[in-house]
mmCIF file of C-alpha atoms in Angstrom:
data_model
loop_
_atom_site.group_PDB
_atom_site.id
_atom_site.type_symbol
_atom_site.label_atom_id
_atom_site.label_comp_id
_atom_site.label_asym_id
_atom_site.label_seq_id
_atom_site.Cartn_x
_atom_site.Cartn_y
_atom_site.Cartn_z
ATOM 1 C CA MET A 1 37.507 -43.399 -32.672
ATOM 2 C CA ALA A 2 34.259 -42.671 -30.823
ATOM 3 C CA GLN A 3 36.095 -40.402 -28.376
ATOM 4 C CA GLN A 4 37.611 -38.439 -31.257
ATOM 5 C CA ALA A 5 34.113 -37.949 -32.655
ATOM 6 C CA VAL A 6 32.959 -36.537 -29.314
ATOM 7 C CA ASP A 7 35.834 -34.031 -29.451
ATOM 8 C CA ASP A 8 34.829 -33.034 -32.985
ATOM 9 C CA TYR A 9 31.417 -32.036 -31.669
ATOM 10 C CA ASP A 10 32.939 -28.960 -30.007
ATOM 11 C CA VAL A 11 34.062 -27.701 -33.408
ATOM 12 C CA ALA A 12 30.645 -28.214 -34.962
ATOM 13 C CA GLN A 13 28.636 -26.858 -32.050
ATOM 14 C CA GLY A 14 30.572 -23.610 -31.970
ATOM 15 C CA SER A 15 29.659 -22.643 -35.511
ATOM 16 C CA ASP A 16 25.872 -22.439 -35.068
ATOM 17 C CA SER A 17 25.604 -18.675 -35.040
ATOM 18 C CA GLY A 18 23.912 -15.972 -36.794
ATOM 19 C CA GLY A 19 21.021 -13.679 -36.917
ATOM 20 C CA GLU A 20 17.880 -15.773 -36.598
ATOM 21 C CA ASP A 21 16.438 -13.447 -33.964
ATOM 22 C CA SER A 22 17.477 -10.054 -35.402
ATOM 23 C CA LEU A 23 14.181 -9.300 -37.117
ATOM 24 C CA ASN A 24 13.050 -5.674 -37.502
ATOM 25 C CA PRO A 25 9.314 -4.892 -37.628
ATOM 26 C CA GLU A 26 7.772 -2.981 -40.508
ATOM 27 C CA VAL A 27 6.499 0.548 -39.865
ATOM 28 C CA GLU A 28 2.780 0.448 -39.090
ATOM 29 C CA ASP A 29 1.917 4.155 -39.526
ATOM 30 C CA ASN A 30 1.276 6.063 -42.748
ATOM 31 C CA LEU A 31 3.767 8.877 -42.158
ATOM 32 C CA GLY A 32 5.972 9.732 -45.126
ATOM 33 C CA THR A 33 5.049 9.711 -48.816
ATOM 34 C CA TYR A 34 2.933 7.363 -50.906
ATOM 35 C CA VAL A 35 2.578 7.080 -54.662
ATOM 36 C CA GLY A 36 0.109 4.541 -55.944
ATOM 37 C CA ASP A 37 -3.446 3.281 -56.206
ATOM 38 C CA ARG A 38 -6.240 4.081 -53.780
ATOM 39 C CA ASN A 39 -9.827 2.880 -53.350
ATOM 40 C CA GLN A 40 -13.014 4.953 -53.047
ATOM 41 C CA SER A 41 -12.345 5.405 -49.324
ATOM 42 C CA ASN A 42 -8.939 6.932 -50.200
ATOM 43 C CA GLU A 43 -7.156 3.958 -48.628
ATOM 44 C CA ARG A 44 -4.033 2.520 -50.195
ATOM 45 C CA ASP A 45 -5.365 -0.210 -52.443
ATOM 46 C CA GLY A 46 -3.616 -1.881 -55.378
ATOM 47 C CA PHE A 47 0.024 -1.260 -56.260
ATOM 48 C CA GLY A 48 1.977 1.509 -54.551
ATOM 49 C CA VAL A 49 5.307 2.737 -53.213
ATOM 50 C CA ALA A 50 5.515 4.076 -49.642
ATOM 51 C CA THR A 51 8.575 5.895 -48.317
ATOM 52 C CA HIS A 52 8.300 6.115 -44.544
ATOM 53 C CA ALA A 53 9.544 8.980 -42.412
ATOM 54 C CA ASN A 54 12.315 6.798 -40.942
ATOM 55 C CA GLY A 55 13.706 5.921 -44.395
ATOM 56 C CA ASP A 56 12.107 2.477 -44.835
ATOM 57 C CA VAL A 57 10.531 1.802 -48.248
ATOM 58 C CA TYR A 58 7.715 -0.574 -49.216
ATOM 59 C CA GLU A 59 6.908 -1.337 -52.832
ATOM 60 C CA GLY A 60 4.068 -3.691 -53.585
ATOM 61 C CA GLN A 61 0.423 -4.567 -53.199
ATOM 62 C CA TYR A 62 -2.050 -3.004 -50.759
ATOM 63 C CA SER A 63 -5.607 -3.854 -49.803
ATOM 64 C CA ALA A 64 -7.821 -1.538 -47.741
ATOM 65 C CA GLY A 65 -4.778 0.368 -46.463
ATOM 66 C CA GLN A 66 -2.709 -2.672 -45.484
ATOM 67 C CA ARG A 67 0.232 -4.422 -47.123
ATOM 68 C CA HIS A 68 -1.518 -7.380 -48.679
ATOM 69 C CA GLY A 69 -0.207 -9.513 -51.544
ATOM 70 C CA GLU A 70 3.271 -9.524 -53.064
ATOM 71 C CA GLY A 71 5.682 -6.810 -52.005
ATOM 72 C CA LYS A 72 9.196 -5.739 -51.109
ATOM 73 C CA TYR A 73 10.066 -3.942 -47.857
ATOM 74 C CA THR A 74 13.535 -2.416 -47.486
ATOM 75 C CA TRP A 75 14.745 -1.147 -44.120
ATOM 76 C CA LYS A 76 17.094 1.797 -43.862
ATOM 77 C CA ASN A 77 19.793 -0.495 -42.399
ATOM 78 C CA GLY A 78 19.811 -2.549 -45.627
ATOM 79 C CA GLU A 79 17.644 -5.444 -44.511
ATOM 80 C CA LYS A 80 15.052 -6.549 -47.045
ATOM 81 C CA TYR A 81 11.971 -8.750 -47.271
ATOM 82 C CA GLU A 82 10.525 -9.862 -50.591
ATOM 83 C CA GLY A 83 7.443 -12.012 -50.652
ATOM 84 C CA SER A 84 3.846 -12.362 -49.579
ATOM 85 C CA TYR A 85 1.977 -10.178 -47.077
ATOM 86 C CA LYS A 86 -1.388 -10.676 -45.427
ATOM 87 C CA HIS A 87 -2.998 -7.863 -43.441
ATOM 88 C CA ASP A 88 0.335 -6.044 -42.926
ATOM 89 C CA LYS A 89 2.120 -9.241 -41.813
ATOM 90 C CA LYS A 90 4.724 -11.366 -43.586
ATOM 91 C CA HIS A 91 2.593 -14.378 -44.447
ATOM 92 C CA GLY A 92 3.227 -17.013 -47.092
ATOM 93 C CA LEU A 93 6.348 -17.553 -49.179
ATOM 94 C CA GLY A 94 9.062 -14.925 -48.744
ATOM 95 C CA SER A 95 12.786 -14.165 -48.530
ATOM 96 C CA PHE A 96 14.405 -12.056 -45.791
ATOM 97 C CA THR A 97 17.953 -10.684 -46.103
ATOM 98 C CA TYR A 98 19.470 -9.670 -42.759
ATOM 99 C CA ALA A 99 21.946 -6.870 -42.131
ATOM 100 C CA ASN A 100 24.627 -9.363 -41.040
ATOM 101 C CA GLY A 101 24.389 -11.258 -44.345
ATOM 102 C CA GLY A 102 22.061 -14.053 -43.246
ATOM 103 C CA ILE A 103 19.217 -14.999 -45.571
ATOM 104 C CA TYR A 104 16.000 -16.904 -44.897
ATOM 105 C CA ARG A 105 13.907 -18.250 -47.766
ATOM 106 C CA GLY A 106 10.703 -20.049 -46.992
ATOM 107 C CA MET A 107 7.279 -19.859 -45.406
ATOM 108 C CA TRP A 108 6.012 -17.209 -42.966
ATOM 109 C CA VAL A 109 2.957 -17.034 -40.724
ATOM 110 C CA ASN A 110 2.046 -13.818 -38.894
ATOM 111 C CA ASN A 111 5.527 -12.281 -39.251
ATOM 112 C CA ARG A 112 7.404 -15.404 -38.116
ATOM 113 C CA ARG A 113 9.299 -18.115 -39.958
ATOM 114 C CA HIS A 114 6.821 -20.963 -39.950
ATOM 115 C CA GLY A 115 6.656 -23.991 -42.231
ATOM 116 C CA ASP A 116 9.363 -25.207 -44.598
ATOM 117 C CA GLY A 117 12.333 -22.937 -45.174
ATOM 118 C CA THR A 118 16.095 -22.566 -45.535
ATOM 119 C CA PHE A 119 18.357 -20.256 -43.501
ATOM 120 C CA PHE A 120 21.741 -19.301 -44.965
ATOM 121 C CA TYR A 121 23.869 -18.094 -42.042
ATOM 122 C CA PRO A 122 26.591 -15.426 -42.311
ATOM 123 C CA ASN A 123 29.282 -18.055 -41.575
ATOM 124 C CA LYS A 124 28.014 -20.141 -44.560
ATOM 125 C CA ASP A 125 26.220 -22.722 -42.393
ATOM 126 C CA THR A 126 22.773 -23.734 -43.675
ATOM 127 C CA TYR A 127 19.609 -25.137 -42.156
ATOM 128 C CA THR A 128 16.865 -26.610 -44.338
ATOM 129 C CA GLY A 129 13.705 -27.958 -42.817
ATOM 130 C CA GLU A 130 10.698 -27.140 -40.686
ATOM 131 C CA TRP A 131 10.169 -23.983 -38.617
ATOM 132 C CA ARG A 132 7.607 -23.156 -35.962
ATOM 133 C CA ARG A 133 7.059 -19.753 -34.386
ATOM 134 C CA GLY A 134 10.384 -18.493 -35.731
ATOM 135 C CA ARG A 135 12.473 -21.418 -34.454
ATOM 136 C CA LYS A 136 13.911 -24.560 -36.032
ATOM 137 C CA SER A 137 11.308 -27.149 -35.027
ATOM 138 C CA GLY A 138 10.407 -30.426 -36.697
ATOM 139 C CA GLN A 139 12.438 -32.338 -39.262
ATOM 140 C CA GLY A 140 15.487 -30.622 -40.717
ATOM 141 C CA CYS A 141 19.161 -30.695 -41.643
ATOM 142 C CA TYR A 142 21.854 -28.303 -40.361
ATOM 143 C CA VAL A 143 25.175 -28.290 -42.248
ATOM 144 C CA PHE A 144 28.308 -26.751 -40.672
ATOM 145 C CA LYS A 145 30.407 -25.197 -43.440
ATOM 146 C CA ALA A 146 33.670 -24.959 -41.464
ATOM 147 C CA THR A 147 33.844 -28.639 -40.498
ATOM 148 C CA GLY A 148 31.527 -30.422 -42.938
ATOM 149 C CA CYS A 149 29.597 -31.847 -39.978
ATOM 150 C CA GLU A 150 25.844 -32.248 -40.290
ATOM 151 C CA PHE A 151 22.841 -32.627 -37.994
ATOM 152 C CA LYS A 152 19.890 -34.397 -39.600
ATOM 153 C CA GLY A 153 16.756 -35.268 -37.702
ATOM 154 C CA THR A 154 14.425 -33.630 -35.196
ATOM 155 C CA PHE A 155 14.774 -30.050 -33.967
ATOM 156 C CA LYS A 156 12.738 -28.512 -31.158
ATOM 157 C CA ASN A 157 12.631 -24.837 -30.172
ATOM 158 C CA GLY A 158 15.781 -24.139 -32.178
ATOM 159 C CA LYS A 159 17.802 -27.070 -30.793
ATOM 160 C CA PHE A 160 18.787 -30.417 -32.310
ATOM 161 C CA VAL A 161 17.233 -33.108 -30.108
ATOM 162 C CA ALA A 162 17.381 -36.417 -32.013
ATOM 163 C CA GLY A 163 18.725 -37.956 -35.199
ATOM 164 C CA GLU A 164 22.021 -38.370 -37.055
ATOM 165 C CA TRP A 165 25.195 -36.383 -36.477
ATOM 166 C CA LYS A 166 27.517 -36.853 -39.457
ATOM 167 C CA MET A 167 31.187 -36.017 -38.828
ATOM 168 C CA ARG A 168 34.014 -34.921 -41.096
ATOM 169 C CA ASP A 169 35.776 -38.314 -40.986
ATOM 170 C CA GLY A 170 32.657 -40.177 -42.171
ATOM 171 C CA THR A 171 31.593 -41.354 -38.728
ATOM 172 C CA THR A 172 27.883 -41.021 -37.917
ATOM 173 C CA TYR A 173 26.345 -40.856 -34.459
ATOM 174 C CA VAL A 174 22.663 -41.752 -34.036
ATOM 175 C CA GLY A 175 20.860 -40.817 -30.836
ATOM 176 C CA ARG A 176 19.313 -38.065 -28.771
ATOM 177 C CA PHE A 177 20.726 -34.689 -27.725
ATOM 178 C CA SER A 178 20.165 -32.371 -24.769
ATOM 179 C CA ARG A 179 21.444 -28.790 -24.603
ATOM 180 C CA GLY A 180 23.296 -29.525 -27.835
ATOM 181 C CA ILE A 181 25.165 -32.521 -26.374
ATOM 182 C CA PRO A 182 24.732 -36.255 -27.156
ATOM 183 C CA THR A 183 22.890 -37.823 -24.255
ATOM 184 C CA GLY A 184 21.656 -41.243 -23.228
ATOM 185 C CA GLN A 185 22.005 -44.301 -25.437
ATOM 186 C CA GLY A 186 23.280 -44.019 -28.990
ATOM 187 C CA ILE A 187 25.236 -45.661 -31.787
ATOM 188 C CA TYR A 188 28.435 -44.687 -33.582
ATOM 189 C CA LYS A 189 28.586 -45.956 -37.175
ATOM 190 C CA PHE A 190 32.143 -45.959 -38.555
ATOM 191 C CA PRO A 191 33.319 -45.570 -42.169
ATOM 192 C CA ASP A 192 34.480 -49.221 -42.281
ATOM 193 C CA GLY A 193 30.887 -50.394 -41.688
ATOM 194 C CA ASN A 194 31.379 -51.367 -38.048
ATOM 195 C CA ALA A 195 29.419 -49.805 -35.213
ATOM 196 C CA GLN A 196 29.519 -49.303 -31.472
ATOM 197 C CA LYS A 197 26.533 -48.979 -29.198
ATOM 198 C CA GLY A 198 26.895 -47.244 -25.869
ATOM 199 C CA LYS A 199 25.773 -44.532 -23.523
ATOM 200 C CA ASN A 200 26.718 -40.890 -23.048
ATOM 201 C CA ARG A 201 27.127 -39.796 -19.480
ATOM 202 C CA VAL A 202 26.804 -36.059 -19.000
ATOM 203 C CA VAL A 203 27.389 -34.329 -15.663
ATOM 204 C CA TYR A 204 26.565 -30.662 -15.141
ATOM 205 C CA PRO A 205 28.690 -29.262 -12.282
ATOM 206 C CA ALA A 206 26.931 -27.392 -9.507
ATOM 207 C CA PRO A 207 27.023 -23.582 -9.683
ATOM 208 C CA ASP A 208 30.163 -22.053 -8.256
ATOM 209 C CA SER A 209 31.647 -18.598 -7.817
ATOM 210 C CA THR A 210 33.304 -16.560 -10.549
ATOM 211 C CA PRO A 211 35.070 -13.174 -10.428
ATOM 212 C CA ASP A 212 31.757 -11.665 -11.599
ATOM 213 C CA GLY A 213 29.650 -13.397 -8.964
ATOM 214 C CA PRO A 214 27.733 -16.701 -8.719
ATOM 215 C CA ARG A 215 27.466 -18.698 -11.911
ATOM 216 C CA VAL A 216 24.006 -19.911 -12.905
ATOM 217 C CA PRO A 217 23.569 -23.644 -13.663
ATOM 218 C CA GLY A 218 22.992 -22.985 -17.373
ATOM 219 C CA ASP A 219 26.511 -21.554 -17.673
ATOM 220 C CA ALA A 220 28.201 -24.574 -16.113
ATOM 221 C CA VAL A 221 30.421 -26.472 -18.548
ATOM 222 C CA PRO A 222 29.219 -30.095 -18.736
ATOM 223 C CA GLU A 223 31.565 -33.051 -18.326
ATOM 224 C CA ARG A 224 30.707 -35.845 -20.734
ATOM 225 C CA SER A 225 32.067 -39.269 -21.472
ATOM 226 C CA TRP A 226 31.255 -42.125 -23.833
ATOM 227 C CA HIS A 227 30.873 -45.632 -22.439
ATOM 228 C CA GLY A 228 30.809 -47.975 -25.405
ATOM 229 C CA GLU A 229 30.040 -51.650 -25.703
ATOM 230 C CA GLU A 230 31.933 -54.094 -27.891
ATOM 231 C CA VAL A 231 32.293 -52.980 -31.510
ATOM 232 C CA VAL A 232 29.759 -54.660 -33.792
ATOM 233 C CA VAL A 233 30.972 -55.809 -37.203
ATOM 234 C CA ALA A 234 29.231 -54.603 -40.352
ATOM 235 C CA SER A 235 27.239 -57.811 -40.851
ATOM 236 C CA LYS A 236 25.380 -57.187 -37.573
ATOM 237 C CA MET A 237 24.614 -53.547 -38.336
ATOM 238 C CA PRO A 238 21.037 -53.975 -39.669
ATOM 239 C CA GLU A 239 19.988 -55.758 -36.512
ATOM 240 C CA LEU A 240 21.597 -53.138 -34.278
ATOM 241 C CA LEU A 241 20.066 -50.209 -36.165
ATOM 242 C CA ALA A 242 16.652 -51.845 -36.146
ATOM 243 C CA LEU A 243 16.800 -52.132 -32.358
ATOM 244 C CA GLU A 244 17.857 -48.502 -32.015
ATOM 245 C CA GLN A 245 15.083 -47.357 -34.342
ATOM 246 C CA GLU A 246 12.591 -49.364 -32.311
ATOM 247 C CA ARG A 247 13.822 -47.660 -29.145
ATOM 248 C CA ASN A 248 13.543 -44.175 -30.667
ATOM 249 C CA VAL A 249 10.021 -44.884 -31.909
ATOM 250 C CA ALA A 250 9.051 -46.049 -28.413
ATOM 251 C CA LEU A 251 10.437 -42.863 -26.847
ATOM 252 C CA HIS A 252 8.591 -40.690 -29.379
ATOM 253 C CA LYS A 253 5.346 -42.581 -28.780
ATOM 254 C CA LYS A 254 5.676 -42.224 -25.002
ATOM 255 C CA GLU A 255 6.146 -38.467 -25.347
ATOM 256 C CA MET A 256 3.108 -38.279 -27.647
ATOM 257 C CA ILE A 257 0.934 -40.261 -25.215
ATOM 258 C CA ASP A 258 2.073 -38.030 -22.333
ATOM 259 C CA LYS A 259 1.129 -34.927 -24.364
ATOM 260 C CA ALA A 260 -2.270 -36.414 -25.233
ATOM 261 C CA THR A 261 -2.994 -37.178 -21.583
ATOM 262 C CA GLN A 262 -1.911 -33.695 -20.524
ATOM 263 C CA LEU A 263 -4.109 -32.075 -23.181
ATOM 264 C CA PHE A 264 -7.071 -34.194 -22.037
ATOM 265 C CA GLU A 265 -6.525 -33.006 -18.458
ATOM 266 C CA ALA A 266 -6.066 -29.382 -19.569
ATOM 267 C CA LEU A 267 -9.358 -29.443 -21.466
ATOM 268 C CA ASP A 268 -11.111 -31.169 -18.547
ATOM 269 C CA SER A 269 -9.900 -28.461 -16.135
ATOM 270 C CA GLY A 270 -12.173 -25.938 -17.854
ATOM 271 C CA SER A 271 -9.482 -23.270 -17.609
ATOM 272 C CA GLY A 272 -10.028 -22.086 -21.164
ATOM 273 C CA PRO A 273 -7.761 -21.514 -24.206
ATOM 274 C CA GLU A 274 -4.637 -20.570 -22.228
ATOM 275 C CA CYS A 275 -4.409 -24.038 -20.677
ATOM 276 C CA VAL A 276 -4.023 -25.792 -24.050
ATOM 277 C CA ARG A 277 -1.573 -23.483 -25.866
ATOM 278 C CA ASP A 278 1.462 -25.591 -24.901
ATOM 279 C CA TYR A 279 0.068 -28.579 -26.801
ATOM 280 C CA ILE A 280 -0.799 -26.919 -30.114
ATOM 281 C CA ASP A 281 0.739 -24.555 -32.632
ATOM 282 C CA VAL A 282 -0.864 -21.222 -31.728
ATOM 283 C CA LEU A 283 0.337 -19.544 -34.947
ATOM 284 C CA LYS A 284 -1.578 -22.075 -37.025
ATOM 285 C CA PRO A 285 -4.516 -23.008 -34.766
ATOM 286 C CA ALA A 286 -5.187 -26.735 -34.582
ATOM 287 C CA GLU A 287 -8.496 -27.666 -36.157
ATOM 288 C CA MET A 288 -11.379 -29.230 -34.280
ATOM 289 C CA SER A 289 -14.209 -31.342 -35.656
ATOM 290 C CA CYS A 290 -17.016 -33.038 -33.800
ATOM 291 C CA GLU A 291 -19.488 -35.691 -34.861
ATOM 292 C CA SER A 292 -22.195 -34.634 -32.438
ATOM 293 C CA GLY A 293 -25.122 -33.166 -34.334
ATOM 294 C CA LEU A 294 -24.721 -29.939 -32.343
ATOM 295 C CA PRO A 295 -24.938 -26.818 -34.561
ATOM 296 C CA ASN A 296 -22.204 -24.153 -34.457
ATOM 297 C CA PHE A 297 -19.711 -26.410 -32.695
ATOM 298 C CA PRO A 298 -16.188 -24.873 -32.360
ATOM 299 C CA THR A 299 -13.838 -25.530 -35.290
ATOM 300 C CA THR A 300 -10.525 -25.052 -33.435
ATOM 301 C CA ILE A 301 -9.103 -26.569 -30.241
ATOM 302 C CA LEU A 302 -8.830 -23.088 -28.717
ATOM 303 C CA GLY A 303 -12.525 -22.519 -29.436
ATOM 304 C CA TYR A 304 -13.392 -25.918 -27.986
ATOM 305 C CA ALA A 305 -11.451 -25.127 -24.791
ATOM 306 C CA LYS A 306 -13.479 -21.897 -24.471
ATOM 307 C CA TRP A 307 -16.718 -23.851 -25.055
ATOM 308 C CA LEU A 308 -15.876 -26.256 -22.210
ATOM 309 C CA GLN A 309 -14.868 -23.335 -19.987
ATOM 310 C CA ASP A 310 -18.218 -21.602 -20.588
ATOM 311 C CA LEU A 311 -20.085 -24.793 -19.676
ATOM 312 C CA LYS A 312 -18.088 -25.307 -16.469
ATOM 313 C CA GLU A 313 -18.297 -21.675 -15.374
ATOM 314 C CA GLY A 314 -21.982 -21.598 -16.334
ATOM 315 C CA PRO A 315 -24.681 -24.279 -16.184
ATOM 316 C CA LEU A 316 -22.449 -27.335 -15.524
ATOM 317 C CA PRO A 317 -20.057 -26.423 -12.663
ATOM 318 C CA ASP A 318 -19.347 -30.102 -11.887
ATOM 319 C CA LEU A 319 -18.470 -30.969 -15.507
ATOM 320 C CA ARG A 320 -15.656 -33.533 -15.537
ATOM 321 C CA SER A 321 -14.210 -36.196 -17.826
ATOM 322 C CA GLU A 322 -12.214 -39.372 -17.236
ATOM 323 C CA ILE A 323 -10.060 -41.529 -19.511
ATOM 324 C CA GLN A 324 -11.436 -45.050 -19.894
ATOM 325 C CA GLN A 325 -9.040 -46.353 -22.546
ATOM 326 C CA LEU A 326 -6.087 -44.993 -24.561
ATOM 327 C CA THR A 327 -4.446 -46.399 -27.710
ATOM 328 C CA SER A 328 -1.851 -44.902 -30.056
ATOM 329 C CA GLY A 329 -0.485 -45.180 -33.572
ATOM 330 C CA GLU A 330 2.449 -43.552 -35.349
ATOM 331 C CA ARG A 331 1.151 -39.982 -35.020
ATOM 332 C CA VAL A 332 -2.312 -40.439 -33.549
ATOM 333 C CA VAL A 333 -3.788 -41.110 -30.111
ATOM 334 C CA HIS A 334 -7.315 -42.438 -29.520
ATOM 335 C CA ILE A 335 -8.924 -41.785 -26.140
ATOM 336 C CA LEU A 336 -12.196 -43.279 -24.962
ATOM 337 C CA GLY A 337 -13.607 -41.078 -22.229
ATOM 338 C CA VAL A 338 -16.694 -40.576 -20.114
ATOM 339 C CA MET A 339 -18.188 -37.152 -19.370
ATOM 340 C CA ARG A 340 -20.253 -36.445 -16.256
ATOM 341 C CA ALA A 341 -22.192 -33.260 -15.487
ATOM 342 C CA THR A 342 -25.247 -31.933 -13.651
ATOM 343 C CA HIS A 343 -27.271 -28.860 -14.627
ATOM 344 C CA LEU A 344 -26.949 -26.948 -11.350
ATOM 345 C CA ALA A 345 -26.597 -23.294 -12.355
ATOM 346 C CA ASP A 346 -28.042 -20.627 -14.608
ATOM 347 C CA GLN A 347 -26.808 -19.630 -18.100
ATOM 348 C CA GLY A 348 -28.077 -22.839 -19.684
ATOM 349 C CA PRO A 349 -30.680 -23.126 -22.448
ATOM 350 C CA VAL A 350 -33.342 -23.695 -19.737
ATOM 351 C CA PRO A 351 -33.457 -22.971 -15.993
ATOM 352 C CA PRO A 352 -31.468 -25.415 -13.808
ATOM 353 C CA THR A 353 -32.960 -28.898 -14.028
ATOM 354 C CA ASN A 354 -30.670 -30.548 -11.437
ATOM 355 C CA LYS A 355 -30.570 -33.546 -13.775
ATOM 356 C CA PRO A 356 -27.290 -35.518 -14.141
ATOM 357 C CA SER A 357 -25.731 -36.763 -17.368
ATOM 358 C CA ILE A 358 -23.247 -39.539 -18.096
ATOM 359 C CA SER A 359 -22.085 -39.963 -21.699
ATOM 360 C CA ASN A 360 -19.214 -41.616 -23.528
ATOM 361 C CA PHE A 361 -17.059 -39.897 -26.143
ATOM 362 C CA VAL A 362 -13.944 -40.498 -28.228
ATOM 363 C CA TYR A 363 -11.039 -38.125 -28.919
ATOM 364 C CA VAL A 364 -8.813 -38.687 -31.957
ATOM 365 C CA MET A 365 -5.686 -36.529 -31.568
ATOM 366 C CA GLU A 366 -3.424 -36.152 -34.600
ATOM 367 C CA PHE A 367 0.175 -35.043 -33.958
ATOM 368 C CA ASP A 368 2.932 -33.510 -36.099
ATOM 369 C CA ALA A 369 6.605 -34.520 -35.998
ATOM 370 C CA GLY A 370 7.224 -32.181 -33.060
ATOM 371 C CA ASN A 371 4.428 -33.791 -31.024
ATOM 372 C CA LYS A 372 2.079 -30.834 -31.344
ATOM 373 C CA VAL A 373 -1.627 -31.594 -31.850
ATOM 374 C CA VAL A 374 -2.700 -30.455 -35.323
ATOM 375 C CA HIS A 375 -6.246 -31.837 -35.330
ATOM 376 C CA LEU A 376 -8.691 -33.047 -32.713
ATOM 377 C CA THR A 377 -11.791 -35.032 -33.621
ATOM 378 C CA LYS A 378 -14.470 -35.682 -31.023
ATOM 379 C CA VAL A 379 -17.178 -38.309 -31.439
ATOM 380 C CA HIS A 380 -19.871 -37.640 -28.860
ATOM 381 C CA ASP A 381 -23.589 -38.395 -28.635
ATOM 382 C CA VAL A 382 -24.486 -34.880 -27.511
ATOM 383 C CA LYS A 383 -28.201 -35.515 -28.098
ATOM 384 C CA HIS A 384 -28.113 -38.238 -25.440
ATOM 385 C CA MET A 385 -26.308 -35.857 -23.071
ATOM 386 C CA TYR A 386 -28.842 -33.069 -23.725
ATOM 387 C CA ASP A 387 -31.774 -35.458 -23.235
ATOM 388 C CA GLN A 388 -30.382 -36.482 -19.842
ATOM 389 C CA LEU A 389 -29.917 -32.848 -18.803
ATOM 390 C CA GLY A 390 -33.377 -31.897 -20.042
ATOM 391 C CA TRP A 391 -31.968 -29.535 -22.676
ATOM 392 C CA PRO A 392 -33.378 -28.922 -26.166
ATOM 393 C CA MET A 393 -30.946 -29.515 -29.063
ATOM 394 C CA ALA A 394 -31.966 -26.382 -30.996
#
C-alpha cells in the first residue's frame, strides 16, 4: 500500500502549475489621459481615472501623484488588480486576476504576494497559506483538484518541505520533502488506522549525455524507494506519531539554532546589511530593539548591521564578539555573548584613546515558521562599554 502511495505522488506532483510568476508591472509614467482630482501642485490627488498610452487603465485613489489607497488597474491583456496601493506599489489586501485564469487573493507588500493569501490556479488547484517575497513560504495547504491529493504543512521558497501528504485513497504520509519528493524518515498512516514507519531512499543519477548535449544534475530523474518497518496497529499510533513529532521539532530547532549562530557571525563580521539579508525577511524588515540607554539606536536589524559596520570600519577596527552560551525555545533563541573592542582609529566621538573594552550582552532572536528572524532584542550595558573606551554617552 505504501508503494502505491509513492506512485500516486507522480500524479499529484505533475499538477502544480500555473502562473505564479507571470506578473506584469504597472506603468510608472504619466503618458496618456487623466480625469480626476488634483492638488494645489497639480499632482494627481484624490480619485481619478488614468488611461495610459499602452492601453492600461487605472481607476482609483491617488496621493501626491502616486497610486495610493484603493484602486483597480486593468492591463490591456486582460489582467486585473483590485485592492490597496501604497506609493505606486501593490501593498495591503488585494486580488490579482492573471491572463491564464489564475487568481490570487490576499496580502501584498511592495508589489509581491506577501502574508496570508489564496492562489486559485488555472487547473483548479488551490493554495491557501503564507507567502513571502512572492513565493509559497510558511504554513499552508495545497489541494490538487485532479487527484484530490493535498499537501499541508511547511512550504519554503515555493516548495513543500515538511508536513502531511494526503492521498486519494485516504492514506496520509507524514515527513519531509526535498525537490518535491518524500525524503528521509517518515510515516504512512492508512485508512484502517494502522501505520508504517520507514525511510525514503532517493538517488539522483549522475549527469549523462542527451541528444541535445550534457544533462545538468537538476534534470536527472531521481530513483526512489520506500523501506518500511513492520506495520504498527492502530492502538500504537499515538505513541508512534508522538515520536515522529518529537523528531520533527528537533530538526526544526536545530535549523533555527544554526540560523541564529550564522546571523550572530554575520553581524560580528561587520560586513554590513548585505551579510544579514539571508536570515531576515527583507520585504518586511525585522525589527530591532535594544535596552542600552543609547539614544537613536537602530530600530531594524539592517540598521543595526550598518551600525556595527560603521564602528568596525571606523573607531573600533578590532571589534569582535563571541558566543558564551546559547539556549532555545519553540521559536526563540537566546545568546549570551561578550564584545571586545579597542578605540584605535578616528571617527569616534573623541580622538583615539587606545583604551580596551570588554562587555557582556544578550541577543533574543525571535523566528517565524520559516525560520526567518522577525525581531532581535539586544540587552547591553553600553554605558559600561563607553566608560571603558573613554567615550561620552551623549
